[in-house]
Amino acid sequence: MESVVQVSGTVISRPPGQENPKMPTGEIEIKVKTAKLLNSCKKLPFEIKDFVKKTEALRLRYRYLDLRGVQMQYNLRLRSQMVMKMREYLCNLHGFVDIETPTLFKRTPGGAKEFVIPSREPGKFYSLPQSPQQFKQLLMVGGLDRYFQVARCYRDEGSRPDRQPEFTQIDIEMSFVEQTGIQSLIEGLLQYSWPSDKDPVVVPFPSMTFAEALASYGTDKPDTRFGMKIVDISDMFRNTKVGFLQDALSKPQGTIKAICIPEGEKYLKRKDIESIRKFAADHFNQEVLPIFLKTSNNWNSPVAKFIMEEQGLGLIRLLETQEEDVVLLTAGEHKKACSLLGKLRLECADLLEARGVVLRDPALFSFLWVVDFPLFFPKEENPEELEAAHHPFTAPHPSDIHLLYTEPQKVRSQHYDLVLNGSEIGGGSIRIHDAELQHYILATVLKEDVKLLSHLLQALDYGAPPHGGIAIGLDRLTCLVTGAPSIRDVIAFPKSFQGHDLMSNAPDSIPPEELKPYHIQVSWPTDSETEKSSLNHPCHPES
Amino acid sequence: MESVVQVSGTVISRPPGQENPKMPTGEIEIKVKTAKLLNSCKKLPFEIKDFVKKTEALRLRYRYLDLRGVQMQYNLRLRSQMVMKMREYLCNLHGFVDIETPTLFKRTPGGAKEFVIPSREPGKFYSLPQSPQQFKQLLMVGGLDRYFQVARCYRDEGSRPDRQPEFTQIDIEMSFVEQTGIQSLIEGLLQYSWPSDKDPVVVPFPSMTFAEALASYGTDKPDTRFGMKIVDISDMFRNTKVGFLQDALSKPQGTIKAICIPEGEKYLKRKDIESIRKFAADHFNQEVLPIFLKTSNNWNSPVAKFIMEEQGLGLIRLLETQEEDVVLLTAGEHKKACSLLGKLRLECADLLEARGVVLRDPALFSFLWVVDFPLFFPKEENPEELEAAHHPFTAPHPSDIHLLYTEPQKVRSQHYDLVLNGSEIGGGSIRIHDAELQHYILATVLKEDVKLLSHLLQALDYGAPPHGGIAIGLDRLTCLVTGAPSIRDVIAFPKSFQGHDLMSNAPDSIPPEELKPYHIQVSWPTDSETEKSSLNHPCHPES
C-alpha cells in the first residue's frame, strides 16, 4: 500500500465488464513484464481514504500523507486553476500588471497585529504587513495604473479558529476608477474564473447598503440564500400595553423587531426555544418572545393575550407568516435588536437544516455587494473617539463630505464589501487622493501619528491620480467554492489554531547565539505569568 | 508638470506634419471643451525623464516618482508579462499546480542567514525560509507531482551589493523525472516566456561539466559570449628553466595556464598590465606574466629569453594567438590558477569594452547548463570536514554512489546550474528519495542535527517518489533580460545596500510595549560594540 513501483509491460483492454468509466485509465490495464520497487512505504499512521476518520491534529502532523487524499488533491488543484484563470482575466484581458510588493516593511499606525522581524541594526525592526495597501496606492502614484498581486499577508491574532497567521489575497488597484468600475471588474473576474463544474456565476451581483443589511439581516455580511428577514414591527405596537415593549419604544432608537421561522412549530423543540432565549439573555441582555401562530386568532405565546387582533393581522401581513410558523420577537435599540435577530436567524437556519429542511442549497452561490458603510465607528473602549471603519485611506462618500468637519460619525464611505453566502470574501474602496484631506482625517479625526505615514502623504502631493481597489480573500473564497469545512483544507501546509506547524514543529526554539546578530534576547516570563498564560493558551492541545 | 487633469473634448487628427508615429496616440489630439485639475503636483525633487541623472538614494526615497520613468515602467511591465507566460506554460501546457507554501517556518540546519520572527510563545521563533525546498519535496511525497510557485524567499546576508533580503524565484518540482527532463522543461519555459522584442531563445542549451567550466573559464558560471578561454600549457614547459614555472610544476596539481587577449597590445596600457599583476598578487598571491606577441620570434616579456622556439610555437598553436595579442600566463595549483585567470578574463573583457571593442553583443543571450558538480566541498574553516556543495537533499551521481562510503569528497552530484551571460540564474537537482541514504548523508557525512529534519526523513519513508526540481532567480533573470544595471531596477520597491526602505524608513524602531507580547527585548550594544559595528556597517550612507 502506497509504495512506489515502476512497471513495464503492454497496455491491453480490461476484460469485458471490468471497465471503470469513472477512472481516466478505467478502460485499460497493463500486462506486466517487469516490476521494480522504487520506494517502499512503511506502516501508515492512517489509511489514505477520505472516508477514514482521523483527527485534524493527526492529519496536520502527517500532512504529506493527508495531501494524497482525493479531496485535498481536488481542493489544491482547483485553487490553482481558479487563480490561473484570474490571472488570465486581469493580465491578458484587462491589462493589469502583476507587481510584487515587499513583505519586509515597517509597522503601520495601530499595527498591533503585525509580526515583527528584528534587523541587524539594534532596536530596528521590520514588520510583516497585513496587506500591500500602502504599496498599491504608491504604485498608482507611480503611474502603474492597473496593479494586481496574489499577495501573501500576515496578521498575528494569536489563537483564533479558522484564521491563519499568513493568508493570501487577490489584491487589486486601479487609477481613474469609481466604485461601479471596481465592482463590474470583480464580477467579471469571478465569472471568468469560476470552476466549470459549478453553476455559472450570474452578474451583476445585487447590492445592499450597510444600513439595509443591518436592518434586514442584522449583520454587514448577510446570507441571502434564504429569507427569514428581520422586520420592523414597531408601528404595530405603538399603543401596546405590554410593559417591556412600551419601555423599548419610549427609548431613543427604540424598536420592536421580529423574524419568522417557516414551519418552526414542526421543527423547533421546546428546548431549542429555551436555548434561543437564553442566548439572547446571555449575549445581548435581551428578551426574545416566541409566538406560535396556530391560526390568526389563536396565539400561543407569553404575550398572546396582549396582542390585539389588528396587531395580529398586521404581524401576519408584515412577516408573511403561514400556519405552523414561529415568530421570534424582540424589542430594544435598533442596532442591538437587529444584531440579535441576525444571529438567531442563522442559528435557527442551522437548527432547521439539522432536522432535514433544505434552506441553503449547497450548489447555490449567493453574491452580494454591501455598500455605503460608515467611514468611522466610535471606538469600543472610548465611544467619544472615532476609528476608521476599514482603514484610514478610504474616501468619504461624495454626498457626505460636508459632514466631515461637523459630524464625522455620520459620514458614509466609498467602501464596498463583497459577501458570498454570508461570508465576507472581499472588501475595497475608492481611496483618498487629496493630501490635505488625508492629513485632516489622519491627524484631526483619527489622531494617528502622521509621521509613520509621511511618505504616503507626501506621495499624494505629487499629482496622485484618483484611484481605488479591492482585495479578495483567496483562502476563504476557495473554501466556499470547494465546500471545504475549514480554510485549512484549501491550504497545503496550514498552521493549527495555535499557529503551530504540527509537521515540522514551528515555531521552534533558537539558540541564543543566533539571536545575537539581531540584538534581541528572550524575556522569559516569571512563573506566575507562565501559569496565567498557559490557562489562556494551553500549550499544544492539538497534538 | 506631472499634475493630473481631466479633459473632455473632441478627438481630432493632428495637423499634417505633427503626427508622432512613436506614440500610441501620436496621430490624434483632443480639442478641449472642458478641463479640470484632479490633483496638482508640487515641486518635484527631480525631473521625470530617464536621461536626467539622479542618485540611487534619491530615486529610492521618491520611488513613486521614479516608477513613472519610461525604463522602470518597461522593466516592471515586462517582468509581469514574462511571469504570466511562464505560468501559462507550466499551468496550462504542462499540468503544473501552483501551490503556496508557508513563509512562517522553522529554522533549517545551518540556517544562520534566516530572519527570525518571535511568536507569542516565549522563546519560540518562526524563521523566514531561504526557499520552499522542504515543502516542495513534501508536496512530491503528498502526490502533487508537478508543483510550481513564484515564491518569495528571504536571506539575511547583511549589507551586500546587488542582493536583496527578500527575492523571488520560480520554484519547480516534479516526480518521476531525471536531470534531462527538468532541463528540457526549463528550456521550453524560457523559450515560451521570452519577450517578443528580443531574439528568440535557441534550444537545447549547451552543457558543460563543472570540471570543464573551471578548467576553461575559471568559474562555475562561465560567460560564454566570448572566447579568451583558459588553456593548460603545462606540457610545453616540462623542461623549462624558468624557476617559478619549474617550482609550480613540481607540486601536486601544479600547472601552467594562460589566456590570450586578442589585440591586447593595442588596447591594454602599461598601467592595465600592472594593475592586473597587482590584483593577482594581492588576491591570489600569484605571479602573472604578460607576453606581448610581436611576431613568433620576437617576445616582449620578462621571460622571453627563457622561452625556446618550440615552446613559443606551441603557445601560439594552443592559444591560437595572432599578432598584437597579449598572453597572460600564470603557474600554480590547478584550481587557483584557473580561478585567477577566470577573473582576469572578465577584467580584461571589461577593459577592452571600455575601449570600444564589442566583445559581448548586448542582444546575445548565452545560456549554459553546468552539470556534474561535486556533491560536497571541504569546509573553508576546516577542510577535513565536508559541507553540502548546494544543499543536503541533492542526490549523488549514480556512477559515484559507491564512493560515498569511502571517498565522499570525490562524489559528483545530480545538481545542475543554469547560467546566462556569466550569471547563475537558476539551480536544481534530482533529490534523494531514499530515507536511509538521506539519513546517512545528513548524520554521518555532514554531521548535521537530524532532529531538525525528522519530518522530512520520515516523509521519505512513506513511499516517496523519485523527484527533482529547480529554482530560477526571477529578479536576476529579469535584470539580464531588460539589461538593467541592477536587480533594484526590476523590483518595484527594493531595499538599499543596507537593507533599508529609503521611502518609508524601514526597518524602524518599535515601542517596547509592542515587543512585550513576543517576549523579547532589545539587547542594546555597549558603546565599544557600537563603534566597532558602525565601522563595518556605516549607518545610512545612502541617504
PDB file of N, CA, C and O in Angstrom, chain A residues 39 68 79 88 98 100-101 103-104 106 120-121 125-126 141 152 154 156 166 168 433 462 464 495 499-500 504 508 518-519 523, chain B residues 39 68 79-80 92 100-101 103-104 106 120-121 125-126 141 152 154 156 166 168 433 462 464 495 499-500 504 508 518-519 523:
ATOM      1  N   ASN A  39      10.384   2.728  -4.133  1.00  0.00           N
ATOM      2  CA  ASN A  39      10.464   3.148  -2.730  1.00  0.00           C
ATOM      3  C   ASN A  39       9.316   2.487  -1.990  1.00  0.00           C
ATOM      4  O   ASN A  39       8.175   2.520  -2.449  1.00  0.00           O
ATOM      5  N   ARG A  68      -2.409  13.290  -0.014  1.00  0.00           N
ATOM      6  CA  ARG A  68      -2.693  12.285  -1.040  1.00  0.00           C
ATOM      7  C   ARG A  68      -4.184  11.993  -1.178  1.00  0.00           C
ATOM      8  O   ARG A  68      -4.602  11.361  -2.140  1.00  0.00           O
ATOM      9  N   ARG A  79      -7.925  25.279  -6.644  1.00  0.00           N
ATOM     10  CA  ARG A  79      -7.413  26.594  -6.244  1.00  0.00           C
ATOM     11  C   ARG A  79      -6.430  27.112  -7.282  1.00  0.00           C
ATOM     12  O   ARG A  79      -6.504  28.261  -7.716  1.00  0.00           O
ATOM     13  N   GLU A  88      -5.301  35.286 -15.950  1.00  0.00           N
ATOM     14  CA  GLU A  88      -5.571  35.481 -17.377  1.00  0.00           C
ATOM     15  C   GLU A  88      -6.517  36.659 -17.578  1.00  0.00           C
ATOM     16  O   GLU A  88      -6.302  37.510 -18.437  1.00  0.00           O
ATOM     17  N   ASP A  98       1.158  42.556 -12.895  1.00  0.00           N
ATOM     18  CA  ASP A  98       1.400  41.768 -11.682  1.00  0.00           C
ATOM     19  C   ASP A  98       2.679  42.307 -11.038  1.00  0.00           C
ATOM     20  O   ASP A  98       3.761  42.176 -11.607  1.00  0.00           O
ATOM     21  N   GLU A 100       5.078  42.604  -7.527  1.00  0.00           N
ATOM     22  CA  GLU A 100       5.360  42.116  -6.184  1.00  0.00           C
ATOM     23  C   GLU A 100       5.755  43.278  -5.274  1.00  0.00           C
ATOM     24  O   GLU A 100       6.597  44.086  -5.638  1.00  0.00           O
ATOM     25  N   THR A 101       5.150  43.308  -4.113  1.00  0.00           N
ATOM     26  CA  THR A 101       5.485  44.359  -3.145  1.00  0.00           C
ATOM     27  C   THR A 101       6.179  43.719  -1.941  1.00  0.00           C
ATOM     28  O   THR A 101       6.020  42.527  -1.693  1.00  0.00           O
ATOM     29  N   THR A 103       7.453  42.382   1.697  1.00  0.00           N
ATOM     30  CA  THR A 103       6.838  41.912   2.947  1.00  0.00           C
ATOM     31  C   THR A 103       7.707  42.279   4.140  1.00  0.00           C
ATOM     32  O   THR A 103       7.278  42.115   5.270  1.00  0.00           O
ATOM     33  N   LEU A 104       8.921  42.736   3.884  1.00  0.00           N
ATOM     34  CA  LEU A 104       9.714  43.301   4.974  1.00  0.00           C
ATOM     35  C   LEU A 104       9.468  44.803   4.941  1.00  0.00           C
ATOM     36  O   LEU A 104      10.063  45.534   4.151  1.00  0.00           O
ATOM     37  N   LYS A 106       7.629  48.367   7.348  1.00  0.00           N
ATOM     38  CA  LYS A 106       7.664  48.921   8.687  1.00  0.00           C
ATOM     39  C   LYS A 106       6.254  48.917   9.257  1.00  0.00           C
ATOM     40  O   LYS A 106       5.275  48.800   8.519  1.00  0.00           O
ATOM     41  N   ARG A 120      19.534  43.649  11.731  1.00  0.00           N
ATOM     42  CA  ARG A 120      20.870  43.657  12.325  1.00  0.00           C
ATOM     43  C   ARG A 120      21.233  44.993  12.945  1.00  0.00           C
ATOM     44  O   ARG A 120      22.325  45.154  13.478  1.00  0.00           O
ATOM     45  N   GLU A 121      20.325  45.970  12.828  1.00  0.00           N
ATOM     46  CA  GLU A 121      20.564  47.247  13.499  1.00  0.00           C
ATOM     47  C   GLU A 121      19.866  47.230  14.841  1.00  0.00           C
ATOM     48  O   GLU A 121      18.653  46.982  14.895  1.00  0.00           O
ATOM     49  N   PHE A 125      13.316  47.222  13.634  1.00  0.00           N
ATOM     50  CA  PHE A 125      12.537  46.048  13.252  1.00  0.00           C
ATOM     51  C   PHE A 125      11.821  46.281  11.928  1.00  0.00           C
ATOM     52  O   PHE A 125      11.329  47.375  11.659  1.00  0.00           O
ATOM     53  N   TYR A 126      11.765  45.231  11.129  1.00  0.00           N
ATOM     54  CA  TYR A 126      10.805  45.208  10.036  1.00  0.00           C
ATOM     55  C   TYR A 126       9.471  44.722  10.612  1.00  0.00           C
ATOM     56  O   TYR A 126       9.418  44.109  11.675  1.00  0.00           O
ATOM     57  N   VAL A 141       0.342  56.206  -7.667  1.00  0.00           N
ATOM     58  CA  VAL A 141       1.087  57.464  -7.787  1.00  0.00           C
ATOM     59  C   VAL A 141       2.240  57.281  -8.774  1.00  0.00           C
ATOM     60  O   VAL A 141       2.604  58.199  -9.505  1.00  0.00           O
ATOM     61  N   ARG A 152       0.763  37.598  -0.361  1.00  0.00           N
ATOM     62  CA  ARG A 152       0.819  36.988   0.965  1.00  0.00           C
ATOM     63  C   ARG A 152       0.690  38.089   2.021  1.00  0.00           C
ATOM     64  O   ARG A 152       1.398  39.105   1.957  1.00  0.00           O
ATOM     65  N   TYR A 154      -0.039  38.993   6.377  1.00  0.00           N
ATOM     66  CA  TYR A 154       0.272  38.444   7.697  1.00  0.00           C
ATOM     67  C   TYR A 154      -0.550  39.168   8.761  1.00  0.00           C
ATOM     68  O   TYR A 154      -0.677  40.390   8.731  1.00  0.00           O
ATOM     69  N   ASP A 156      -1.146  38.742  13.065  1.00  0.00           N
ATOM     70  CA  ASP A 156      -0.903  37.968  14.276  1.00  0.00           C
ATOM     71  C   ASP A 156      -2.065  38.177  15.227  1.00  0.00           C
ATOM     72  O   ASP A 156      -2.084  39.140  15.984  1.00  0.00           O
ATOM     73  N   GLU A 166      -0.632  33.580   8.245  1.00  0.00           N
ATOM     74  CA  GLU A 166      -0.350  34.084   6.890  1.00  0.00           C
ATOM     75  C   GLU A 166      -1.474  33.631   5.979  1.00  0.00           C
ATOM     76  O   GLU A 166      -1.956  32.507   6.092  1.00  0.00           O
ATOM     77  N   THR A 168      -3.687  34.704   1.971  1.00  0.00           N
ATOM     78  CA  THR A 168      -3.434  35.207   0.616  1.00  0.00           C
ATOM     79  C   THR A 168      -4.623  35.993   0.104  1.00  0.00           C
ATOM     80  O   THR A 168      -5.761  35.562   0.272  1.00  0.00           O
ATOM     81  N   HIS A 433      -7.314  60.726  -2.574  1.00  0.00           N
ATOM     82  CA  HIS A 433      -6.124  61.071  -3.363  1.00  0.00           C
ATOM     83  C   HIS A 433      -5.677  62.499  -3.084  1.00  0.00           C
ATOM     84  O   HIS A 433      -4.738  62.992  -3.697  1.00  0.00           O
ATOM     85  N   TYR A 462       2.194  64.751  -5.132  1.00  0.00           N
ATOM     86  CA  TYR A 462       2.886  64.830  -6.419  1.00  0.00           C
ATOM     87  C   TYR A 462       1.986  64.386  -7.564  1.00  0.00           C
ATOM     88  O   TYR A 462       2.358  63.536  -8.369  1.00  0.00           O
ATOM     89  N   ALA A 464      -1.092  62.675  -7.552  1.00  0.00           N
ATOM     90  CA  ALA A 464      -1.654  61.318  -7.448  1.00  0.00           C
ATOM     91  C   ALA A 464      -2.974  61.259  -8.204  1.00  0.00           C
ATOM     92  O   ALA A 464      -3.817  62.143  -8.046  1.00  0.00           O
ATOM     93  N   LYS A 495      -1.309  26.326   9.419  1.00  0.00           N
ATOM     94  CA  LYS A 495      -0.986  26.293  10.838  1.00  0.00           C
ATOM     95  C   LYS A 495      -2.229  25.836  11.607  1.00  0.00           C
ATOM     96  O   LYS A 495      -3.358  26.020  11.156  1.00  0.00           O
ATOM     97  N   GLY A 499      -1.393  28.381  15.835  1.00  0.00           N
ATOM     98  CA  GLY A 499      -0.329  28.922  14.994  1.00  0.00           C
ATOM     99  C   GLY A 499       0.869  28.011  14.863  1.00  0.00           C
ATOM    100  O   GLY A 499       1.957  28.458  14.514  1.00  0.00           O
ATOM    101  N   HIS A 500       0.682  26.733  15.121  1.00  0.00           N
ATOM    102  CA  HIS A 500       1.801  25.782  15.016  1.00  0.00           C
ATOM    103  C   HIS A 500       1.772  25.045  13.686  1.00  0.00           C
ATOM    104  O   HIS A 500       0.709  24.728  13.166  1.00  0.00           O
ATOM    105  N   SER A 504       6.365  20.117  11.160  1.00  0.00           N
ATOM    106  CA  SER A 504       7.789  20.437  11.335  1.00  0.00           C
ATOM    107  C   SER A 504       8.072  20.990  12.726  1.00  0.00           C
ATOM    108  O   SER A 504       9.227  21.222  13.067  1.00  0.00           O
ATOM    109  N   ASP A 508       9.852  27.290  16.746  1.00  0.00           N
ATOM    110  CA  ASP A 508      10.773  26.441  17.486  1.00  0.00           C
ATOM    111  C   ASP A 508      11.757  27.312  18.280  1.00  0.00           C
ATOM    112  O   ASP A 508      11.865  28.514  18.042  1.00  0.00           O
ATOM    113  N   TYR A 518      20.842  39.918  15.920  1.00  0.00           N
ATOM    114  CA  TYR A 518      19.633  40.732  15.826  1.00  0.00           C
ATOM    115  C   TYR A 518      19.406  41.589  17.065  1.00  0.00           C
ATOM    116  O   TYR A 518      18.380  42.240  17.196  1.00  0.00           O
ATOM    117  N   HIS A 519      20.362  41.545  17.978  1.00  0.00           N
ATOM    118  CA  HIS A 519      20.301  42.397  19.168  1.00  0.00           C
ATOM    119  C   HIS A 519      19.012  42.232  19.951  1.00  0.00           C
ATOM    120  O   HIS A 519      18.412  43.199  20.406  1.00  0.00           O
ATOM    121  N   SER A 523      12.702  37.536  26.788  1.00  0.00           N
ATOM    122  CA  SER A 523      12.283  37.879  28.155  1.00  0.00           C
ATOM    123  C   SER A 523      11.450  36.721  28.658  1.00  0.00           C
ATOM    124  O   SER A 523      10.265  36.629  28.342  1.00  0.00           O
TER     125      SER A 523
ATOM    126  N   ASN B  39      -5.701  66.709  -9.517  1.00  0.00           N
ATOM    127  CA  ASN B  39      -4.726  66.747  -8.432  1.00  0.00           C
ATOM    128  C   ASN B  39      -3.493  67.445  -8.955  1.00  0.00           C
ATOM    129  O   ASN B  39      -2.996  67.121 -10.029  1.00  0.00           O
ATOM    130  N   ARG B  68       7.568  56.372 -12.420  1.00  0.00           N
ATOM    131  CA  ARG B  68       6.925  56.962 -13.604  1.00  0.00           C
ATOM    132  C   ARG B  68       7.853  56.981 -14.815  1.00  0.00           C
ATOM    133  O   ARG B  68       7.404  57.225 -15.930  1.00  0.00           O
ATOM    134  N   ARG B  79       8.460  42.309 -16.759  1.00  0.00           N
ATOM    135  CA  ARG B  79       8.550  41.257 -15.740  1.00  0.00           C
ATOM    136  C   ARG B  79       7.201  40.565 -15.557  1.00  0.00           C
ATOM    137  O   ARG B  79       7.100  39.350 -15.519  1.00  0.00           O
ATOM    138  N   SER B  80       6.151  41.372 -15.436  1.00  0.00           N
ATOM    139  CA  SER B  80       4.802  40.826 -15.274  1.00  0.00           C
ATOM    140  C   SER B  80       4.423  39.935 -16.460  1.00  0.00           C
ATOM    141  O   SER B  80       3.878  38.846 -16.296  1.00  0.00           O
ATOM    142  N   ASN B  92      -0.968  25.737 -17.815  1.00  0.00           N
ATOM    143  CA  ASN B  92      -1.904  25.368 -18.885  1.00  0.00           C
ATOM    144  C   ASN B  92      -1.330  24.336 -19.849  1.00  0.00           C
ATOM    145  O   ASN B  92      -2.060  23.490 -20.359  1.00  0.00           O
ATOM    146  N   GLU B 100       0.912  27.440  -2.893  1.00  0.00           N
ATOM    147  CA  GLU B 100       1.584  28.364  -1.980  1.00  0.00           C
ATOM    148  C   GLU B 100       2.095  27.620  -0.757  1.00  0.00           C
ATOM    149  O   GLU B 100       1.358  26.858  -0.149  1.00  0.00           O
ATOM    150  N   THR B 101       3.340  27.864  -0.409  1.00  0.00           N
ATOM    151  CA  THR B 101       3.913  27.228   0.781  1.00  0.00           C
ATOM    152  C   THR B 101       4.175  28.298   1.845  1.00  0.00           C
ATOM    153  O   THR B 101       4.287  29.478   1.522  1.00  0.00           O
ATOM    154  N   THR B 103       5.606  30.859   4.651  1.00  0.00           N
ATOM    155  CA  THR B 103       6.842  31.610   4.888  1.00  0.00           C
ATOM    156  C   THR B 103       7.118  31.748   6.385  1.00  0.00           C
ATOM    157  O   THR B 103       8.187  32.194   6.765  1.00  0.00           O
ATOM    158  N   LEU B 104       6.146  31.414   7.211  1.00  0.00           N
ATOM    159  CA  LEU B 104       6.413  31.329   8.648  1.00  0.00           C
ATOM    160  C   LEU B 104       6.770  29.882   8.931  1.00  0.00           C
ATOM    161  O   LEU B 104       5.906  29.023   9.050  1.00  0.00           O
ATOM    162  N   LYS B 106      10.211  27.036  10.355  1.00  0.00           N
ATOM    163  CA  LYS B 106      11.194  26.951  11.419  1.00  0.00           C
ATOM    164  C   LYS B 106      12.590  26.954  10.811  1.00  0.00           C
ATOM    165  O   LYS B 106      12.752  26.704   9.617  1.00  0.00           O
ATOM    166  N   ARG B 120       4.189  34.390  19.932  1.00  0.00           N
ATOM    167  CA  ARG B 120       3.657  34.754  21.246  1.00  0.00           C
ATOM    168  C   ARG B 120       4.015  33.748  22.325  1.00  0.00           C
ATOM    169  O   ARG B 120       3.648  33.913  23.480  1.00  0.00           O
ATOM    170  N   GLU B 121       4.708  32.660  21.939  1.00  0.00           N
ATOM    171  CA  GLU B 121       5.177  31.706  22.946  1.00  0.00           C
ATOM    172  C   GLU B 121       6.607  32.055  23.319  1.00  0.00           C
ATOM    173  O   GLU B 121       7.462  32.140  22.434  1.00  0.00           O
ATOM    174  N   PHE B 125      10.402  30.823  17.991  1.00  0.00           N
ATOM    175  CA  PHE B 125      10.527  31.705  16.842  1.00  0.00           C
ATOM    176  C   PHE B 125      10.152  30.981  15.547  1.00  0.00           C
ATOM    177  O   PHE B 125      10.469  29.812  15.378  1.00  0.00           O
ATOM    178  N   TYR B 126       9.488  31.710  14.655  1.00  0.00           N
ATOM    179  CA  TYR B 126       9.405  31.267  13.272  1.00  0.00           C
ATOM    180  C   TYR B 126      10.683  31.729  12.565  1.00  0.00           C
ATOM    181  O   TYR B 126      11.376  32.633  13.038  1.00  0.00           O
ATOM    182  N   VAL B 141       5.990  13.981  -1.996  1.00  0.00           N
ATOM    183  CA  VAL B 141       5.550  12.864  -1.163  1.00  0.00           C
ATOM    184  C   VAL B 141       4.024  12.868  -1.067  1.00  0.00           C
ATOM    185  O   VAL B 141       3.386  11.814  -1.004  1.00  0.00           O
ATOM    186  N   ARG B 152       8.290  33.822  -2.805  1.00  0.00           N
ATOM    187  CA  ARG B 152       9.091  34.817  -2.097  1.00  0.00           C
ATOM    188  C   ARG B 152      10.055  34.104  -1.165  1.00  0.00           C
ATOM    189  O   ARG B 152       9.641  33.222  -0.406  1.00  0.00           O
ATOM    190  N   TYR B 154      13.733  34.539   1.444  1.00  0.00           N
ATOM    191  CA  TYR B 154      14.351  35.511   2.345  1.00  0.00           C
ATOM    192  C   TYR B 154      15.762  35.063   2.694  1.00  0.00           C
ATOM    193  O   TYR B 154      15.998  33.890   2.971  1.00  0.00           O
ATOM    194  N   ASP B 156      19.124  36.718   4.917  1.00  0.00           N
ATOM    195  CA  ASP B 156      19.700  37.854   5.625  1.00  0.00           C
ATOM    196  C   ASP B 156      21.209  37.797   5.513  1.00  0.00           C
ATOM    197  O   ASP B 156      21.873  37.129   6.290  1.00  0.00           O
ATOM    198  N   GLU B 166      14.716  40.120   0.538  1.00  0.00           N
ATOM    199  CA  GLU B 166      13.653  39.259   0.019  1.00  0.00           C
ATOM    200  C   GLU B 166      13.751  39.255  -1.493  1.00  0.00           C
ATOM    201  O   GLU B 166      14.031  40.265  -2.113  1.00  0.00           O
ATOM    202  N   THR B 168      12.676  36.703  -5.287  1.00  0.00           N
ATOM    203  CA  THR B 168      11.630  35.836  -5.833  1.00  0.00           C
ATOM    204  C   THR B 168      12.233  34.784  -6.742  1.00  0.00           C
ATOM    205  O   THR B 168      13.098  35.091  -7.548  1.00  0.00           O
ATOM    206  N   HIS B 433      15.558  10.332  -2.600  1.00  0.00           N
ATOM    207  CA  HIS B 433      14.213   9.914  -2.169  1.00  0.00           C
ATOM    208  C   HIS B 433      14.279   8.713  -1.232  1.00  0.00           C
ATOM    209  O   HIS B 433      13.255   8.190  -0.819  1.00  0.00           O
ATOM    210  N   TYR B 462       7.588   6.993   3.583  1.00  0.00           N
ATOM    211  CA  TYR B 462       6.218   6.607   3.253  1.00  0.00           C
ATOM    212  C   TYR B 462       6.001   6.553   1.739  1.00  0.00           C
ATOM    213  O   TYR B 462       5.058   7.140   1.214  1.00  0.00           O
ATOM    214  N   ALA B 464       7.957   7.742  -0.892  1.00  0.00           N
ATOM    215  CA  ALA B 464       8.233   8.970  -1.649  1.00  0.00           C
ATOM    216  C   ALA B 464       8.647   8.618  -3.066  1.00  0.00           C
ATOM    217  O   ALA B 464       9.479   7.737  -3.260  1.00  0.00           O
ATOM    218  N   LYS B 495      15.048  47.214  -1.446  1.00  0.00           N
ATOM    219  CA  LYS B 495      15.809  47.745  -0.318  1.00  0.00           C
ATOM    220  C   LYS B 495      17.164  48.242  -0.830  1.00  0.00           C
ATOM    221  O   LYS B 495      17.674  47.774  -1.847  1.00  0.00           O
ATOM    222  N   GLY B 499      19.823  47.273   3.294  1.00  0.00           N
ATOM    223  CA  GLY B 499      18.566  46.635   3.667  1.00  0.00           C
ATOM    224  C   GLY B 499      17.507  47.619   4.132  1.00  0.00           C
ATOM    225  O   GLY B 499      16.566  47.238   4.812  1.00  0.00           O
ATOM    226  N   HIS B 500      17.664  48.881   3.750  1.00  0.00           N
ATOM    227  CA  HIS B 500      16.681  49.889   4.158  1.00  0.00           C
ATOM    228  C   HIS B 500      15.672  50.164   3.050  1.00  0.00           C
ATOM    229  O   HIS B 500      16.027  50.156   1.878  1.00  0.00           O
ATOM    230  N   SER B 504      10.014  54.609   3.057  1.00  0.00           N
ATOM    231  CA  SER B 504       9.168  54.551   4.252  1.00  0.00           C
ATOM    232  C   SER B 504      10.009  54.511   5.525  1.00  0.00           C
ATOM    233  O   SER B 504       9.468  54.550   6.621  1.00  0.00           O
ATOM    234  N   ASP B 508      12.368  50.069  11.329  1.00  0.00           N
ATOM    235  CA  ASP B 508      12.119  51.218  12.183  1.00  0.00           C
ATOM    236  C   ASP B 508      12.089  50.776  13.651  1.00  0.00           C
ATOM    237  O   ASP B 508      12.021  49.586  13.943  1.00  0.00           O
ATOM    238  N   TYR B 518       5.683  39.398  22.404  1.00  0.00           N
ATOM    239  CA  TYR B 518       6.586  38.447  21.749  1.00  0.00           C
ATOM    240  C   TYR B 518       7.720  38.002  22.666  1.00  0.00           C
ATOM    241  O   TYR B 518       8.613  37.273  22.238  1.00  0.00           O
ATOM    242  N   HIS B 519       7.679  38.466  23.899  1.00  0.00           N
ATOM    243  CA  HIS B 519       8.657  38.019  24.902  1.00  0.00           C
ATOM    244  C   HIS B 519      10.097  38.261  24.451  1.00  0.00           C
ATOM    245  O   HIS B 519      10.956  37.408  24.602  1.00  0.00           O
ATOM    246  N   SER B 523      18.685  43.963  23.051  1.00  0.00           N
ATOM    247  CA  SER B 523      19.973  44.000  23.752  1.00  0.00           C
ATOM    248  C   SER B 523      20.770  45.135  23.140  1.00  0.00           C
ATOM    249  O   SER B 523      21.377  44.972  22.088  1.00  0.00           O
TER     250      SER B 523
END
